[in-house]
Amino acid sequence: MRKLVVITLIATAGLFTCGSVSAQIKPGKSVQEDVSPAKALVQEADSSDVPVVITMEQALQIALSENVSVKVADKEIERTKYAKKGAYAALYPQIDVAGNYQRTIKKQVMYMDIDMSALGGGAGSPGEGTGEGAGAGTGEGAGEGAGEGAGESASPMADGLEVGRWNTWSAGVTAAMPIVNAQLWKSLKVSGQEVELAVEKARASRLEMVTQVKNAYYATLLAKEAFNVYKEVYENAVRNFEEVQKKYDAQKVSEFELIRAKTSVANAIPNVYSAESSVILSLWQLKALMGVDLDLNIDTAGSLDDYSQHMFYDIHQNDSISLANNSTMRQLAIQAEELANTIKVQKYANIPTLSAVFNFSFNAMTNDFNFSQYKWTPYSYVGLSLSIPIFAGGKRANNIRQAKNQYEQLQLRTTDTERQLKIAIRQSLNTMETNMKSYYAAQDAVVSAQKAYDIAEKSYQVGRSTLIELNDAQLALTQARLAQSQAVYNFVVAKAQLEQTLGQDFTE
């Protein structure tokens, strides 16, 4: 039974030692630099089962071209450029073609005042002529009566005169162009600042994405360091179990010692599996941020120890800090300028505007739908339209007050944001300094713990120490190595956050 346990543990150790672990650094092909980084990565990963090893710089280049947030930011810049062009279109003539048809339900009635007294003599004369023509005796009286009756009766326009026809058709072209419009001119400048703000927001998205990719890359390196540490602990536990097994077979140690060795091996296995899972998950996170397929077979190059060589230099090169390139402060500055121009836009609403207008149309009025017989009449004019704002119920004045209030709010937010950013910078620098000291302390601890473990191992082999002492030495060494890697990781993460706060572009 004991031999079966030994064989099983040795086989498991071989699996972790020699097996294919996707999280380990393996010899692979580098991404070609003469083609697009993303395309080269896909080609290399698809053409070989060996993981494609990429550096952090290559990961950032791929993310800058494939990351979704970067693409969305670029689309936003494109959208604001279209909006700016649309705003400038207001300076050009606005030409429209219009057609209209109206069906009259009730015609308009026109009334005319006619002085009938001025027409009285003329109205009686026909009566006299009629009477005389009709015969003697009664003809004259009849003529006179008719003349008098015509003069005294109601006017023929008393009921009004209907005007127009049942169908009205019109078609034509209208054009208008602003000549003097101060509010429009100033609003065009605001549209240009919208594009500038969108560009700065896109830069902020890139800075944030770069920081996220760096952190994911560092997290992968940390997970691989932890995996290597726990794998080495497991291998040591298996090796110690083999030694204890030999001594137990030779009846030099007790069964209790054998059980403890076996327990140490069993306790080391979950840590290895957990560390391996962390590597896989961190690689998935990195690939998601890069914008590539999650099944792509890639691996990270280097180790955290490579970054520890520059910790002292990095902590002192940031002695002079400035927020001049900080994206948040730049956005606030653009918004402040935009609001200042918005105040002017609202003020310019009180300035008169002058526009040129033009119209050319054809009109037809008919009572039927015989289009071939329609008589189309042209009508056209050109002129100037002057608009002088006088009173709008206080709307323009309140708009000015509202814009000034927004400007004052922005000034307060700018002051508070600058204060918070300075705190963030100091926090990052303090974190970097603390972890640099922790790293050097952990480095000394690793040297001491390694030496103590070697002594404990030799002592145990010659029977001068117990397995408990050896396990304690192993635990101290593991903790020291993990603390060293954790210090480097905390340092580089704080440095990445500092670079984002200072607005240091990867492309620069």
PDB file of C-alpha atoms in Angstrom, residues 97-238:
ATOM      1  CA  VAL A  97     -37.687  72.968 -52.820  1.00  0.00           C
ATOM      2  CA  ALA A  98     -41.321  73.025 -51.698  1.00  0.00           C
ATOM      3  CA  GLY A  99     -44.642  72.108 -53.241  1.00  0.00           C
ATOM      4  CA  ASN A 100     -48.118  72.880 -51.930  1.00  0.00           C
ATOM      5  CA  TYR A 101     -51.723  72.082 -52.743  1.00  0.00           C
ATOM      6  CA  GLN A 102     -54.799  73.605 -51.110  1.00  0.00           C
ATOM      7  CA  ARG A 103     -58.461  72.710 -51.558  1.00  0.00           C
ATOM      8  CA  THR A 104     -60.805  75.540 -50.635  1.00  0.00           C
ATOM      9  CA  ILE A 105     -63.732  74.490 -48.450  1.00  0.00           C
ATOM     10  CA  LYS A 106     -65.312  77.931 -48.133  1.00  0.00           C
ATOM     11  CA  LYS A 107     -64.144  80.760 -50.316  1.00  0.00           C
ATOM     12  CA  GLN A 108     -63.249  84.123 -48.912  1.00  0.00           C
ATOM     13  CA  VAL A 109     -65.812  86.917 -49.353  1.00  0.00           C
ATOM     14  CA  MET A 110     -64.767  90.407 -50.361  1.00  0.00           C
ATOM     15  CA  TYR A 111     -66.889  93.446 -49.520  1.00  0.00           C
ATOM     16  CA  MET A 112     -66.655  96.842 -51.273  1.00  0.00           C
ATOM     17  CA  ASP A 113     -68.217 100.157 -50.221  1.00  0.00           C
ATOM     18  CA  ILE A 114     -69.835 101.953 -53.252  1.00  0.00           C
ATOM     19  CA  ASP A 115     -71.387 105.477 -53.071  1.00  0.00           C
ATOM     20  CA  MET A 116     -74.707 104.853 -54.875  1.00  0.00           C
ATOM     21  CA  SER A 117     -75.792 108.527 -54.619  1.00  0.00           C
ATOM     22  CA  ALA A 118     -73.110 109.405 -57.065  1.00  0.00           C
ATOM     23  CA  LEU A 119     -74.640 106.890 -59.446  1.00  0.00           C
ATOM     24  CA  GLY A 120     -78.364 107.970 -58.926  1.00  0.00           C
ATOM     25  CA  GLY A 121     -78.795 110.084 -62.112  1.00  0.00           C
ATOM     26  CA  GLY A 122     -77.283 107.466 -64.200  1.00  0.00           C
ATOM     27  CA  ALA A 123     -79.617 104.909 -62.716  1.00  0.00           C
ATOM     28  CA  GLY A 124     -82.769 106.940 -63.578  1.00  0.00           C
ATOM     29  CA  SER A 125     -81.910 107.670 -67.157  1.00  0.00           C
ATOM     30  CA  PRO A 126     -82.508 104.167 -68.350  1.00  0.00           C
ATOM     31  CA  GLY A 127     -85.908 104.219 -66.719  1.00  0.00           C
ATOM     32  CA  GLU A 128     -86.914 107.296 -68.630  1.00  0.00           C
ATOM     33  CA  GLY A 129     -85.756 105.850 -71.879  1.00  0.00           C
ATOM     34  CA  THR A 130     -87.608 102.659 -71.126  1.00  0.00           C
ATOM     35  CA  GLY A 131     -90.829 104.537 -70.257  1.00  0.00           C
ATOM     36  CA  GLU A 132     -90.813 106.579 -73.369  1.00  0.00           C
ATOM     37  CA  GLY A 133     -90.193 103.554 -75.507  1.00  0.00           C
ATOM     38  CA  ALA A 134     -93.018 101.674 -73.853  1.00  0.00           C
ATOM     39  CA  GLY A 135     -95.827 104.145 -74.754  1.00  0.00           C
ATOM     40  CA  ALA A 136     -97.547 107.454 -73.913  1.00  0.00           C
ATOM     41  CA  GLY A 137     -99.324 108.339 -70.705  1.00  0.00           C
ATOM     42  CA  THR A 138     -97.804 105.732 -68.394  1.00  0.00           C
ATOM     43  CA  GLY A 139     -94.349 105.415 -69.977  1.00  0.00           C
ATOM     44  CA  GLU A 140     -92.914 108.523 -68.392  1.00  0.00           C
ATOM     45  CA  GLY A 141     -94.185 107.687 -64.959  1.00  0.00           C
ATOM     46  CA  ALA A 142     -92.949 104.185 -65.287  1.00  0.00           C
ATOM     47  CA  GLY A 143     -89.542 105.394 -66.328  1.00  0.00           C
ATOM     48  CA  GLU A 144     -89.354 107.780 -63.429  1.00  0.00           C
ATOM     49  CA  GLY A 145     -90.524 105.091 -60.993  1.00  0.00           C
ATOM     50  CA  ALA A 146     -87.941 102.717 -62.265  1.00  0.00           C
ATOM     51  CA  GLY A 147     -85.223 105.293 -61.902  1.00  0.00           C
ATOM     52  CA  GLU A 148     -86.229 106.151 -58.402  1.00  0.00           C
ATOM     53  CA  GLY A 149     -86.545 102.470 -57.441  1.00  0.00           C
ATOM     54  CA  ALA A 150     -83.063 101.716 -58.691  1.00  0.00           C
ATOM     55  CA  GLY A 151     -81.610 104.572 -56.698  1.00  0.00           C
ATOM     56  CA  GLU A 152     -83.278 103.591 -53.443  1.00  0.00           C
ATOM     57  CA  SER A 153     -82.726  99.782 -53.611  1.00  0.00           C
ATOM     58  CA  ALA A 154     -79.789  98.003 -51.837  1.00  0.00           C
ATOM     59  CA  SER A 155     -76.266  97.978 -53.428  1.00  0.00           C
ATOM     60  CA  PRO A 156     -75.478  94.945 -55.567  1.00  0.00           C
ATOM     61  CA  MET A 157     -72.236  94.402 -53.325  1.00  0.00           C
ATOM     62  CA  ALA A 158     -74.207  94.211 -50.077  1.00  0.00           C
ATOM     63  CA  ASP A 159     -73.872  90.389 -49.874  1.00  0.00           C
ATOM     64  CA  GLY A 160     -70.158  90.398 -50.717  1.00  0.00           C
ATOM     65  CA  LEU A 161     -68.164  88.907 -53.559  1.00  0.00           C
ATOM     66  CA  GLU A 162     -66.543  85.444 -53.308  1.00  0.00           C
ATOM     67  CA  VAL A 163     -62.864  85.488 -54.223  1.00  0.00           C
ATOM     68  CA  GLY A 164     -60.533  82.723 -55.386  1.00  0.00           C
ATOM     69  CA  ARG A 165     -60.887  79.274 -56.864  1.00  0.00           C
ATOM     70  CA  TRP A 166     -61.389  75.842 -55.402  1.00  0.00           C
ATOM     71  CA  ASN A 167     -57.881  74.451 -56.139  1.00  0.00           C
ATOM     72  CA  THR A 168     -54.584  76.231 -55.445  1.00  0.00           C
ATOM     73  CA  TRP A 169     -51.239  74.790 -56.596  1.00  0.00           C
ATOM     74  CA  SER A 170     -47.763  76.168 -55.892  1.00  0.00           C
ATOM     75  CA  ALA A 171     -44.165  74.952 -56.336  1.00  0.00           C
ATOM     76  CA  GLY A 172     -40.889  76.775 -55.948  1.00  0.00           C
ATOM     77  CA  VAL A 173     -37.424  77.215 -54.462  1.00  0.00           C
ATOM     78  CA  THR A 174     -36.533  79.154 -51.333  1.00  0.00           C
ATOM     79  CA  ALA A 175     -33.054  80.121 -50.145  1.00  0.00           C
ATOM     80  CA  ALA A 176     -31.704  81.900 -47.089  1.00  0.00           C
ATOM     81  CA  MET A 177     -28.179  82.693 -45.898  1.00  0.00           C
ATOM     82  CA  PRO A 178     -27.010  84.437 -42.723  1.00  0.00           C
ATOM     83  CA  ILE A 179     -25.005  87.608 -43.326  1.00  0.00           C
ATOM     84  CA  VAL A 180     -24.610  88.938 -39.788  1.00  0.00           C
ATOM     85  CA  ASN A 181     -25.131  86.438 -36.958  1.00  0.00           C
ATOM     86  CA  ALA A 182     -22.686  86.799 -34.063  1.00  0.00           C
ATOM     87  CA  GLN A 183     -24.329  84.022 -32.032  1.00  0.00           C
ATOM     88  CA  LEU A 184     -23.879  81.547 -34.869  1.00  0.00           C
ATOM     89  CA  TRP A 185     -20.229  82.456 -35.358  1.00  0.00           C
ATOM     90  CA  LYS A 186     -19.423  81.961 -31.685  1.00  0.00           C
ATOM     91  CA  SER A 187     -21.334  78.656 -31.552  1.00  0.00           C
ATOM     92  CA  LEU A 188     -19.078  77.341 -34.320  1.00  0.00           C
ATOM     93  CA  LYS A 189     -16.097  77.807 -32.021  1.00  0.00           C
ATOM     94  CA  VAL A 190     -17.915  75.823 -29.336  1.00  0.00           C
ATOM     95  CA  SER A 191     -18.424  73.008 -31.865  1.00  0.00           C
ATOM     96  CA  GLY A 192     -14.692  72.973 -32.530  1.00  0.00           C
ATOM     97  CA  GLN A 193     -14.008  72.641 -28.813  1.00  0.00           C
ATOM     98  CA  GLU A 194     -16.377  69.657 -28.694  1.00  0.00           C
ATOM     99  CA  VAL A 195     -14.039  67.874 -31.117  1.00  0.00           C
ATOM    100  CA  GLU A 196     -11.032  68.845 -29.006  1.00  0.00           C
ATOM    101  CA  LEU A 197     -12.770  67.501 -25.900  1.00  0.00           C
ATOM    102  CA  ALA A 198     -13.604  64.224 -27.656  1.00  0.00           C
ATOM    103  CA  VAL A 199      -9.944  63.831 -28.666  1.00  0.00           C
ATOM    104  CA  GLU A 200      -8.826  64.345 -25.075  1.00  0.00           C
ATOM    105  CA  LYS A 201     -11.429  61.851 -23.823  1.00  0.00           C
ATOM    106  CA  ALA A 202     -10.095  59.331 -26.328  1.00  0.00           C
ATOM    107  CA  ARG A 203      -6.611  59.959 -24.963  1.00  0.00           C
ATOM    108  CA  ALA A 204      -7.941  59.354 -21.448  1.00  0.00           C
ATOM    109  CA  SER A 205      -9.435  56.053 -22.610  1.00  0.00           C
ATOM    110  CA  ARG A 206      -6.084  55.019 -24.038  1.00  0.00           C
ATOM    111  CA  LEU A 207      -4.261  55.958 -20.828  1.00  0.00           C
ATOM    112  CA  GLU A 208      -6.719  53.964 -18.749  1.00  0.00           C
ATOM    113  CA  MET A 209      -6.512  51.016 -21.124  1.00  0.00           C
ATOM    114  CA  VAL A 210      -2.704  51.085 -20.999  1.00  0.00           C
ATOM    115  CA  THR A 211      -2.825  51.003 -17.193  1.00  0.00           C
ATOM    116  CA  GLN A 212      -5.278  48.095 -17.235  1.00  0.00           C
ATOM    117  CA  VAL A 213      -3.127  46.102 -19.665  1.00  0.00           C
ATOM    118  CA  LYS A 214      -0.024  46.754 -17.579  1.00  0.00           C
ATOM    119  CA  ASN A 215      -1.785  45.635 -14.405  1.00  0.00           C
ATOM    120  CA  ALA A 216      -3.089  42.499 -16.117  1.00  0.00           C
ATOM    121  CA  TYR A 217       0.394  41.747 -17.451  1.00  0.00           C
ATOM    122  CA  TYR A 218       1.928  42.234 -14.008  1.00  0.00           C
ATOM    123  CA  ALA A 219      -0.817  40.102 -12.442  1.00  0.00           C
ATOM    124  CA  THR A 220       0.067  37.306 -14.855  1.00  0.00           C
ATOM    125  CA  LEU A 221       3.729  37.529 -13.909  1.00  0.00           C
ATOM    126  CA  LEU A 222       2.815  37.491 -10.207  1.00  0.00           C
ATOM    127  CA  ALA A 223       0.582  34.438 -10.699  1.00  0.00           C
ATOM    128  CA  LYS A 224       3.391  32.652 -12.514  1.00  0.00           C
ATOM    129  CA  GLU A 225       5.815  33.517  -9.716  1.00  0.00           C
ATOM    130  CA  ALA A 226       3.380  32.087  -7.175  1.00  0.00           C
ATOM    131  CA  PHE A 227       2.922  28.992  -9.320  1.00  0.00           C
ATOM    132  CA  ASN A 228       6.675  28.433  -9.484  1.00  0.00           C
ATOM    133  CA  VAL A 229       7.007  28.883  -5.717  1.00  0.00           C
ATOM    134  CA  TYR A 230       4.193  26.482  -4.869  1.00  0.00           C
ATOM    135  CA  LYS A 231       5.418  23.983  -7.454  1.00  0.00           C
ATOM    136  CA  GLU A 232       8.851  24.032  -5.880  1.00  0.00           C
ATOM    137  CA  VAL A 233       7.268  23.563  -2.437  1.00  0.00           C
ATOM    138  CA  TYR A 234       5.407  20.557  -3.807  1.00  0.00           C
ATOM    139  CA  GLU A 235       8.565  19.087  -5.323  1.00  0.00           C
ATOM    140  CA  ASN A 236      10.416  19.545  -2.035  1.00  0.00           C
ATOM    141  CA  ALA A 237       7.556  17.868  -0.178  1.00  0.00           C
ATOM    142  CA  VAL A 238       7.651  14.898  -2.568  1.00  0.00           C
TER     143      VAL A 238
END
